[in-house]
Short mmCIF file of C-alpha atoms in Angstrom, two decimals:
data_model
loop_
_atom_site.label_atom_id
_atom_site.label_comp_id
_atom_site.label_asym_id
_atom_site.label_seq_id
_atom_site.Cartn_x
_atom_site.Cartn_y
_atom_site.Cartn_z
CA UNK A 971 -23.48 -7.79 -51.52
CA UNK A 972 -22.31 -6.26 -48.23
CA UNK A 973 -23.64 -6.78 -44.76
CA UNK A 974 -22.06 -3.76 -43.23
CA UNK A 975 -21.73 -0.01 -43.88
CA UNK A 976 -18.47 1.95 -43.71
CA UNK A 977 -18.22 4.52 -41.06
CA UNK A 978 -18.61 7.49 -43.31
CA UNK A 979 -21.89 5.88 -44.86
CA UNK A 980 -23.64 5.32 -41.51
CA UNK A 981 -26.44 7.73 -40.29
CA UNK A 982 -26.57 8.90 -36.80
CA UNK A 983 -28.94 7.10 -34.46
CA UNK A 984 -32.26 8.73 -34.01
CA UNK A 985 -33.24 10.30 -30.65
CA UNK A 986 -35.80 8.91 -28.52
CA UNK A 987 -39.41 9.61 -29.39
CA UNK A 988 -41.18 12.31 -27.56
CA UNK A 989 -43.72 11.11 -25.20
CA UNK A 990 -45.45 11.62 -21.98
CA UNK A 991 -44.76 8.73 -19.65
CA UNK A 992 -46.81 10.09 -16.77
CA UNK A 993 -50.06 8.45 -17.69
CA UNK A 994 -48.82 4.86 -17.72
CA UNK A 995 -46.65 5.39 -14.62
CA UNK A 996 -49.76 6.87 -12.88
CA UNK A 997 -51.95 4.09 -14.02
CA UNK A 998 -49.66 1.32 -12.80
CA UNK A 999 -48.89 3.05 -9.52
CA UNK A 1000 -52.68 3.38 -8.98
CA UNK A 1001 -53.15 -0.31 -9.72
CA UNK A 1002 -50.50 -1.29 -7.07
CA UNK A 1003 -52.03 1.08 -4.55
CA UNK A 1004 -55.46 -0.60 -5.08
CA UNK A 1005 -54.00 -3.97 -4.72
CA UNK A 1006 -52.10 -2.86 -1.55
CA UNK A 1007 -55.49 -1.60 0.03
CA UNK A 1008 -57.15 -4.88 -1.06
CA UNK A 1009 -54.40 -6.79 0.54
CA UNK A 1010 -54.62 -4.86 3.69
CA UNK A 1011 -58.31 -5.56 3.87
CA UNK A 1012 -57.54 -9.27 3.60
CA UNK A 1013 -54.51 -9.19 5.94
CA UNK A 1014 -55.88 -11.91 8.24
CA UNK A 1015 -56.38 -14.34 5.34
CA UNK A 1016 -53.07 -13.48 3.81
CA UNK A 1017 -51.12 -14.17 7.13
CA UNK A 1018 -52.98 -17.37 7.68
CA UNK A 1019 -52.03 -18.67 4.40
CA UNK A 1020 -48.35 -17.44 4.58
CA UNK A 1021 -48.80 -14.78 1.91
CA UNK A 1022 -47.93 -11.54 3.63
CA UNK A 1023 -45.21 -11.13 1.13
CA UNK A 1024 -47.91 -10.07 -1.41
CA UNK A 1025 -48.26 -6.87 0.77
CA UNK A 1026 -44.63 -6.04 0.51
CA UNK A 1027 -44.82 -6.60 -3.34
CA UNK A 1028 -47.71 -4.25 -3.68
CA UNK A 1029 -45.89 -1.64 -1.40
CA UNK A 1030 -42.60 -1.95 -3.53
CA UNK A 1031 -44.56 -1.56 -6.73
CA UNK A 1032 -46.27 1.54 -5.41
CA UNK A 1033 -43.10 3.01 -4.19
CA UNK A 1034 -41.25 2.53 -7.35
CA UNK A 1035 -44.19 3.89 -9.35
CA UNK A 1036 -44.13 6.95 -7.12
CA UNK A 1037 -40.40 7.40 -7.81
CA UNK A 1038 -40.86 6.97 -11.50
CA UNK A 1039 -43.67 9.60 -11.40
CA UNK A 1040 -41.35 12.01 -9.50
CA UNK A 1041 -38.42 11.46 -12.01
CA UNK A 1042 -40.75 11.96 -14.88
CA UNK A 1043 -42.21 15.17 -13.58
CA UNK A 1044 -38.61 16.53 -12.82
CA UNK A 1045 -37.54 15.55 -16.36
CA UNK A 1046 -40.57 17.33 -18.00
CA UNK A 1047 -39.94 20.55 -16.08
CA UNK A 1048 -36.50 20.81 -17.68
#
């Protein structure tokens, strides 16, 4: 019994499955934007409890989501 294959017996690795990543990226980005708006509405409470970093986390998540959407749109045009 062998636990390996010789180089000539190996099959090539399959390519990535085709898929549209725009929907999950858009959904998650929208969720970050909703949380950012909610955080801005509660800014007084967040600042009094020392949790203003929540706003920056939401802004970073929304920004990264927008970058991911732009990258995916550019990739799909090719």
